[in-house]
Amino acid sequence: MDSKSAFELVRSNFFRWGWLTPAFLPLASVAGRGTFNIVSGVYFLWALVSVSLAPGKRSAIWQQRWFLASYGLMLLVWSLSLTQSSDLQTSGYHLLRYLQFSLTGLFTLVALQQTPFQLSRLMRAMAWGSLLLILVLYLQLPYFLLAVEFIPTQQLHEDNLPWLLPFLLVAISSRARGRWLLPCAIVAFAVYIGLSQGRAALLAMMATLAVFSILELHLRKQHWLVIGMAVLALGIIFGQRFFRGVSNITFDFATMDRFTSGRATIWWQALNSPPENPWLGVGFGNLASRVDILRIGDLAGIGEVTVKHLHNFVLDAWFETGILGLSTFLVMLGVVFARVHRTWPGLDQEHRRSAAAAVAGVAALLTAGLLSFSYTSKQFALYLYLLIAVLLVLPTNAEAAGGLRRNHKEG
């Protein structure tokens, strides 16, 4: 086999099934950091070679020029923030890592535009990834429960469940009598998140269910009543875990600080000691050098704790990349949501389901990011761009009309 045939084999296999790898990366994370790094690294190199050889890639990229312009501007501003970093090598590594993860969106965009059936394949892959993830997590659960010391906040992996849930719900609701299975899936995800004591994940799941219900399920009032009672029941069952540190309902800073596990303290410290350069921040990935900002006092009798970031993606982006960095990041998201708003009225039922699942997934990531993830985490640097690719590939009214004309001529 000559080199040309080998490259063609690599490219064809990537666009046949390799491009679906990101849908299963949350499952790889459960296996450990090493497994995730190997799988994601192989995927990146494979995608880089395959996309560079893909026919029509320039046309696919040009169609998303406004998004890519905002994405490129954001990366440029973030690169300029490195001039403020006290550890240029570490900051540069973090930026390159972010670039590697975020290029998943571009790779997925090119793959989605290869054939008209690629989006439905991705939706099925995401549903399978969601189902396999929750099954594996429950299979692991007895081992942790029977361990000498059960530490749910460290041993359970609930972070990716909220944004994956709507893709499983789409797959279930599209099947005959699938609506009867919807409550089972929701309860399974909610119980695991409850056991994990992941408050950010619980809020993210509530956000994704609310958005998905409004956009796709069109629930009646009695359904909303049932959901409200279920949430209330979860609050009663897991109340001691989710409202730990709060003995009475007051609205002072000390109560808020205990409820947020010290996050209110580091937020207040960051706001009181802003970066010296307000426009470019302290440098991408360089927040860890500001120990004075990230130190939390003794909240649980274990002494002072120094965290790695501010547990709020808005504050993290502002502090590390400044006003310009945060603004360009929000502009990029705004470009995506503006396109969704423009294309939504002309979508058919299948594309509307895909859009509803992706928007609900983005809502879950943004909600959890207000209390947990940094803007440089895998959730934002990788999975967010996977969802963005789904939203950007939705057909506009003109594209949908063109497709109908082509189908009429072919008929």
Short mmCIF file of N, CA and C in Angstrom, two decimals, residues 246-369:
data_model
loop_
_atom_site.label_atom_id
_atom_site.label_comp_id
_atom_site.label_asym_id
_atom_site.label_seq_id
_atom_site.Cartn_x
_atom_site.Cartn_y
_atom_site.Cartn_z
N VAL A 246 -25.62 25.23 56.35
CA VAL A 246 -26.67 26.23 56.53
C VAL A 246 -27.67 25.70 57.53
N SER A 247 -27.70 26.28 58.72
CA SER A 247 -28.62 25.82 59.76
C SER A 247 -29.88 26.65 59.82
N ASN A 248 -29.84 27.88 59.35
CA ASN A 248 -31.03 28.73 59.32
C ASN A 248 -31.00 29.60 58.07
N ILE A 249 -32.15 30.06 57.67
CA ILE A 249 -32.27 30.83 56.43
C ILE A 249 -32.02 32.31 56.73
N THR A 250 -30.86 32.78 56.38
CA THR A 250 -30.52 34.19 56.48
C THR A 250 -29.78 34.58 55.20
N PHE A 251 -29.63 35.86 54.98
CA PHE A 251 -29.04 36.32 53.74
C PHE A 251 -27.78 37.14 54.01
N ASP A 252 -27.02 36.76 55.02
CA ASP A 252 -25.77 37.44 55.28
C ASP A 252 -24.63 36.74 54.54
N PHE A 253 -23.46 37.38 54.52
CA PHE A 253 -22.33 36.85 53.75
C PHE A 253 -21.83 35.52 54.32
N ALA A 254 -21.82 35.38 55.64
CA ALA A 254 -21.32 34.16 56.26
C ALA A 254 -22.14 32.94 55.83
N THR A 255 -23.47 33.09 55.79
CA THR A 255 -24.33 31.99 55.36
C THR A 255 -24.08 31.65 53.90
N MET A 256 -23.99 32.69 53.07
CA MET A 256 -23.71 32.47 51.65
C MET A 256 -22.36 31.78 51.45
N ASP A 257 -21.38 32.16 52.26
CA ASP A 257 -20.06 31.56 52.14
C ASP A 257 -20.09 30.09 52.52
N ARG A 258 -20.81 29.74 53.59
CA ARG A 258 -20.91 28.33 53.98
C ARG A 258 -21.68 27.53 52.93
N PHE A 259 -22.74 28.12 52.40
CA PHE A 259 -23.56 27.42 51.41
C PHE A 259 -22.77 27.14 50.13
N THR A 260 -21.90 28.08 49.75
CA THR A 260 -21.10 27.92 48.53
C THR A 260 -19.75 27.28 48.79
N SER A 261 -19.57 26.75 50.00
CA SER A 261 -18.30 26.07 50.37
C SER A 261 -17.09 26.98 50.15
N GLY A 262 -17.22 28.22 50.55
CA GLY A 262 -16.11 29.15 50.48
C GLY A 262 -15.96 29.89 49.17
N ARG A 263 -16.81 29.59 48.18
CA ARG A 263 -16.69 30.27 46.90
C ARG A 263 -16.95 31.77 47.03
N ALA A 264 -17.90 32.13 47.88
CA ALA A 264 -18.20 33.55 48.05
C ALA A 264 -16.96 34.31 48.51
N THR A 265 -16.13 33.65 49.33
CA THR A 265 -14.91 34.29 49.82
C THR A 265 -13.95 34.58 48.69
N ILE A 266 -13.67 33.59 47.84
CA ILE A 266 -12.70 33.82 46.77
C ILE A 266 -13.26 34.77 45.71
N TRP A 267 -14.58 34.77 45.51
CA TRP A 267 -15.17 35.74 44.58
C TRP A 267 -14.97 37.16 45.11
N TRP A 268 -15.23 37.33 46.39
CA TRP A 268 -15.08 38.65 47.00
C TRP A 268 -13.62 39.10 46.99
N GLN A 269 -12.70 38.17 47.25
CA GLN A 269 -11.27 38.50 47.23
C GLN A 269 -10.82 38.89 45.82
N ALA A 270 -11.35 38.20 44.81
CA ALA A 270 -10.98 38.53 43.43
C ALA A 270 -11.50 39.91 43.05
N LEU A 271 -12.73 40.23 43.44
CA LEU A 271 -13.30 41.53 43.11
C LEU A 271 -12.61 42.66 43.86
N ASN A 272 -12.13 42.38 45.08
CA ASN A 272 -11.44 43.39 45.87
C ASN A 272 -9.99 43.58 45.44
N SER A 273 -9.41 42.56 44.78
CA SER A 273 -8.02 42.65 44.31
C SER A 273 -7.97 42.32 42.82
N PRO A 274 -8.53 43.18 41.99
CA PRO A 274 -8.58 42.89 40.54
C PRO A 274 -7.19 42.87 39.93
N PRO A 275 -7.06 42.30 38.73
CA PRO A 275 -5.74 42.26 38.07
C PRO A 275 -5.21 43.66 37.80
N GLU A 276 -3.89 43.80 37.86
CA GLU A 276 -3.27 45.11 37.65
C GLU A 276 -3.56 45.64 36.25
N ASN A 277 -3.60 44.76 35.28
CA ASN A 277 -3.97 45.16 33.92
C ASN A 277 -5.42 44.77 33.69
N PRO A 278 -6.35 45.71 33.76
CA PRO A 278 -7.77 45.36 33.68
C PRO A 278 -8.18 44.85 32.29
N TRP A 279 -7.40 45.18 31.25
CA TRP A 279 -7.78 44.81 29.89
C TRP A 279 -7.31 43.41 29.52
N LEU A 280 -6.15 42.99 30.01
CA LEU A 280 -5.58 41.68 29.64
C LEU A 280 -5.43 40.72 30.81
N GLY A 281 -5.77 41.14 32.02
CA GLY A 281 -5.74 40.25 33.17
C GLY A 281 -4.34 39.88 33.60
N VAL A 282 -4.24 38.73 34.28
CA VAL A 282 -2.95 38.26 34.80
C VAL A 282 -2.31 37.23 33.88
N GLY A 283 -2.98 36.90 32.78
CA GLY A 283 -2.42 35.93 31.85
C GLY A 283 -3.21 34.65 31.83
N PHE A 284 -3.43 34.11 30.64
CA PHE A 284 -4.21 32.89 30.47
C PHE A 284 -3.60 31.76 31.30
N GLY A 285 -4.44 31.09 32.11
CA GLY A 285 -3.99 29.96 32.92
C GLY A 285 -3.03 30.32 34.02
N ASN A 286 -2.98 31.59 34.42
CA ASN A 286 -1.99 32.04 35.40
C ASN A 286 -2.60 32.41 36.75
N LEU A 287 -3.88 32.13 36.93
CA LEU A 287 -4.55 32.51 38.17
C LEU A 287 -3.98 31.78 39.38
N ALA A 288 -3.44 30.58 39.17
CA ALA A 288 -2.91 29.80 40.29
C ALA A 288 -1.78 30.51 41.02
N SER A 289 -1.14 31.48 40.36
CA SER A 289 -0.05 32.21 41.01
C SER A 289 -0.56 33.19 42.06
N ARG A 290 -1.85 33.50 42.01
CA ARG A 290 -2.42 34.45 42.97
C ARG A 290 -3.01 33.68 44.16
N VAL A 291 -2.12 33.21 45.01
CA VAL A 291 -2.53 32.41 46.17
C VAL A 291 -3.40 33.24 47.11
N ASP A 292 -3.14 34.54 47.20
CA ASP A 292 -3.92 35.39 48.09
C ASP A 292 -5.39 35.45 47.70
N ILE A 293 -5.68 35.27 46.40
CA ILE A 293 -7.06 35.30 45.92
C ILE A 293 -7.75 33.95 46.15
N LEU A 294 -6.98 32.88 46.03
CA LEU A 294 -7.56 31.52 46.00
C LEU A 294 -7.57 30.82 47.35
N ARG A 295 -7.17 31.51 48.40
CA ARG A 295 -7.12 30.88 49.72
C ARG A 295 -8.47 31.01 50.42
N ILE A 296 -8.98 29.88 50.89
CA ILE A 296 -10.25 29.84 51.63
C ILE A 296 -9.95 29.51 53.09
N GLY A 297 -10.64 30.18 54.00
CA GLY A 297 -10.44 29.95 55.42
C GLY A 297 -10.98 28.60 55.86
N ASP A 298 -10.86 28.34 57.14
CA ASP A 298 -11.28 27.07 57.74
C ASP A 298 -12.80 27.03 57.82
N LEU A 299 -13.44 26.20 56.94
CA LEU A 299 -14.90 26.09 56.94
C LEU A 299 -15.38 24.79 57.56
N ALA A 300 -14.56 23.76 57.53
CA ALA A 300 -15.00 22.44 58.01
C ALA A 300 -14.01 21.82 58.97
N GLY A 301 -13.21 22.66 59.63
CA GLY A 301 -12.28 22.14 60.62
C GLY A 301 -11.07 21.46 60.02
N ILE A 302 -10.74 21.73 58.74
CA ILE A 302 -9.60 21.09 58.08
C ILE A 302 -8.51 22.10 57.76
N GLY A 303 -8.64 23.31 58.28
CA GLY A 303 -7.65 24.33 58.03
C GLY A 303 -7.90 25.08 56.72
N GLU A 304 -6.96 25.96 56.38
CA GLU A 304 -7.09 26.74 55.16
C GLU A 304 -6.88 25.85 53.93
N VAL A 305 -7.60 26.20 52.86
CA VAL A 305 -7.52 25.47 51.59
C VAL A 305 -7.25 26.46 50.47
N THR A 306 -6.35 26.09 49.56
CA THR A 306 -6.08 26.90 48.38
C THR A 306 -6.60 26.17 47.16
N VAL A 307 -7.56 26.77 46.46
CA VAL A 307 -8.16 26.14 45.28
C VAL A 307 -7.38 26.55 44.03
N LYS A 308 -7.71 25.93 42.89
CA LYS A 308 -6.96 26.16 41.65
C LYS A 308 -7.54 27.29 40.81
N HIS A 309 -8.83 27.56 40.97
CA HIS A 309 -9.46 28.63 40.19
C HIS A 309 -10.66 29.17 40.97
N LEU A 310 -11.39 30.11 40.40
CA LEU A 310 -12.45 30.82 41.12
C LEU A 310 -13.80 30.11 41.10
N HIS A 311 -13.88 28.96 40.45
CA HIS A 311 -15.14 28.21 40.38
C HIS A 311 -16.28 29.06 39.83
N ASN A 312 -15.96 29.88 38.87
CA ASN A 312 -16.94 30.69 38.16
C ASN A 312 -16.31 31.09 36.84
N PHE A 313 -16.83 30.58 35.73
CA PHE A 313 -16.14 30.77 34.46
C PHE A 313 -16.07 32.24 34.05
N VAL A 314 -17.04 33.05 34.44
CA VAL A 314 -17.02 34.47 34.11
C VAL A 314 -15.88 35.17 34.85
N LEU A 315 -15.79 34.93 36.15
CA LEU A 315 -14.73 35.56 36.94
C LEU A 315 -13.35 35.04 36.55
N ASP A 316 -13.27 33.73 36.27
CA ASP A 316 -11.99 33.15 35.84
C ASP A 316 -11.50 33.79 34.55
N ALA A 317 -12.40 33.90 33.56
CA ALA A 317 -12.01 34.49 32.28
C ALA A 317 -11.64 35.96 32.45
N TRP A 318 -12.40 36.67 33.28
CA TRP A 318 -12.11 38.09 33.52
C TRP A 318 -10.76 38.27 34.19
N PHE A 319 -10.48 37.50 35.23
CA PHE A 319 -9.26 37.69 36.00
C PHE A 319 -8.03 37.31 35.19
N GLU A 320 -8.12 36.25 34.38
CA GLU A 320 -6.95 35.78 33.65
C GLU A 320 -6.74 36.50 32.32
N THR A 321 -7.82 36.85 31.63
CA THR A 321 -7.68 37.45 30.29
C THR A 321 -8.23 38.87 30.22
N GLY A 322 -8.70 39.40 31.32
CA GLY A 322 -9.14 40.78 31.39
C GLY A 322 -10.50 41.03 30.76
N ILE A 323 -10.83 42.30 30.70
CA ILE A 323 -12.12 42.70 30.13
C ILE A 323 -12.20 42.30 28.66
N LEU A 324 -11.09 42.44 27.93
CA LEU A 324 -11.08 42.10 26.51
C LEU A 324 -11.27 40.60 26.30
N GLY A 325 -10.59 39.81 27.11
CA GLY A 325 -10.69 38.36 26.96
C GLY A 325 -12.08 37.85 27.27
N LEU A 326 -12.69 38.32 28.35
CA LEU A 326 -14.04 37.92 28.70
C LEU A 326 -15.03 38.39 27.64
N SER A 327 -14.85 39.61 27.15
CA SER A 327 -15.77 40.16 26.15
C SER A 327 -15.74 39.35 24.86
N THR A 328 -14.55 38.99 24.39
CA THR A 328 -14.47 38.23 23.15
C THR A 328 -15.05 36.82 23.31
N PHE A 329 -14.90 36.25 24.50
CA PHE A 329 -15.50 34.94 24.76
C PHE A 329 -17.02 35.03 24.71
N LEU A 330 -17.58 36.05 25.33
CA LEU A 330 -19.03 36.22 25.33
C LEU A 330 -19.54 36.58 23.93
N VAL A 331 -18.75 37.33 23.17
CA VAL A 331 -19.15 37.66 21.80
C VAL A 331 -19.21 36.38 20.96
N MET A 332 -18.25 35.48 21.14
CA MET A 332 -18.27 34.22 20.40
C MET A 332 -19.54 33.44 20.70
N LEU A 333 -19.91 33.35 21.98
CA LEU A 333 -21.15 32.68 22.34
C LEU A 333 -22.35 33.41 21.76
N GLY A 334 -22.29 34.74 21.75
CA GLY A 334 -23.39 35.51 21.19
C GLY A 334 -23.59 35.25 19.71
N VAL A 335 -22.50 35.08 18.97
CA VAL A 335 -22.59 34.77 17.54
C VAL A 335 -23.32 33.45 17.33
N VAL A 336 -23.02 32.47 18.18
CA VAL A 336 -23.67 31.15 18.06
C VAL A 336 -25.16 31.27 18.36
N PHE A 337 -25.50 31.92 19.46
CA PHE A 337 -26.92 32.02 19.84
C PHE A 337 -27.70 32.88 18.84
N ALA A 338 -27.05 33.88 18.26
CA ALA A 338 -27.73 34.69 17.24
C ALA A 338 -28.07 33.84 16.03
N ARG A 339 -27.17 32.95 15.64
CA ARG A 339 -27.45 32.08 14.49
C ARG A 339 -28.58 31.11 14.82
N VAL A 340 -28.59 30.58 16.04
CA VAL A 340 -29.68 29.67 16.44
C VAL A 340 -31.01 30.39 16.40
N HIS A 341 -31.04 31.62 16.91
CA HIS A 341 -32.27 32.40 16.91
C HIS A 341 -32.75 32.68 15.49
N ARG A 342 -31.81 32.88 14.58
CA ARG A 342 -32.17 33.17 13.20
C ARG A 342 -32.67 31.93 12.46
N THR A 343 -32.09 30.78 12.76
CA THR A 343 -32.45 29.56 12.02
C THR A 343 -33.63 28.81 12.64
N TRP A 344 -33.94 29.04 13.91
CA TRP A 344 -34.94 28.26 14.62
C TRP A 344 -36.30 28.20 13.92
N PRO A 345 -36.87 29.33 13.46
CA PRO A 345 -38.22 29.27 12.87
C PRO A 345 -38.31 28.36 11.64
N GLY A 346 -37.23 28.19 10.89
CA GLY A 346 -37.30 27.41 9.66
C GLY A 346 -36.88 25.96 9.82
N LEU A 347 -36.62 25.49 11.05
CA LEU A 347 -36.15 24.13 11.25
C LEU A 347 -37.29 23.13 11.19
N ASP A 348 -37.01 21.97 10.61
CA ASP A 348 -38.00 20.89 10.66
C ASP A 348 -37.92 20.21 12.02
N GLN A 349 -38.77 19.22 12.24
CA GLN A 349 -38.88 18.61 13.56
C GLN A 349 -37.58 17.93 13.99
N GLU A 350 -36.92 17.23 13.06
CA GLU A 350 -35.69 16.53 13.41
C GLU A 350 -34.59 17.50 13.80
N HIS A 351 -34.40 18.55 13.00
CA HIS A 351 -33.37 19.53 13.33
C HIS A 351 -33.72 20.31 14.60
N ARG A 352 -35.00 20.53 14.82
CA ARG A 352 -35.40 21.25 16.04
C ARG A 352 -35.09 20.42 17.28
N ARG A 353 -35.26 19.11 17.19
CA ARG A 353 -34.90 18.25 18.32
C ARG A 353 -33.40 18.32 18.60
N SER A 354 -32.61 18.26 17.54
CA SER A 354 -31.16 18.35 17.71
C SER A 354 -30.76 19.68 18.32
N ALA A 355 -31.39 20.76 17.83
CA ALA A 355 -31.08 22.08 18.36
C ALA A 355 -31.49 22.20 19.82
N ALA A 356 -32.65 21.66 20.17
CA ALA A 356 -33.12 21.72 21.56
C ALA A 356 -32.16 20.99 22.49
N ALA A 357 -31.69 19.82 22.08
CA ALA A 357 -30.75 19.07 22.91
C ALA A 357 -29.44 19.82 23.08
N ALA A 358 -28.92 20.41 21.98
CA ALA A 358 -27.65 21.13 22.06
C ALA A 358 -27.78 22.39 22.90
N VAL A 359 -28.87 23.14 22.73
CA VAL A 359 -29.07 24.35 23.54
C VAL A 359 -29.21 23.99 25.01
N ALA A 360 -29.94 22.92 25.31
CA ALA A 360 -30.08 22.46 26.70
C ALA A 360 -28.72 22.05 27.27
N GLY A 361 -27.90 21.39 26.44
CA GLY A 361 -26.56 21.02 26.89
C GLY A 361 -25.69 22.22 27.18
N VAL A 362 -25.76 23.24 26.33
CA VAL A 362 -25.01 24.48 26.57
C VAL A 362 -25.50 25.16 27.84
N ALA A 363 -26.82 25.16 28.06
CA ALA A 363 -27.37 25.75 29.29
C ALA A 363 -26.84 25.03 30.52
N ALA A 364 -26.72 23.70 30.43
CA ALA A 364 -26.18 22.93 31.56
C ALA A 364 -24.74 23.31 31.84
N LEU A 365 -23.92 23.43 30.80
CA LEU A 365 -22.51 23.77 30.99
C LEU A 365 -22.35 25.18 31.56
N LEU A 366 -23.12 26.13 31.04
CA LEU A 366 -23.01 27.50 31.54
C LEU A 366 -23.48 27.60 32.99
N THR A 367 -24.55 26.86 33.33
CA THR A 367 -25.05 26.89 34.71
C THR A 367 -24.04 26.30 35.67
N ALA A 368 -23.50 25.13 35.32
CA ALA A 368 -22.50 24.50 36.19
C ALA A 368 -21.24 25.35 36.27
N GLY A 369 -20.91 26.04 35.17
CA GLY A 369 -19.72 26.86 35.15
C GLY A 369 -19.78 28.07 36.07
#
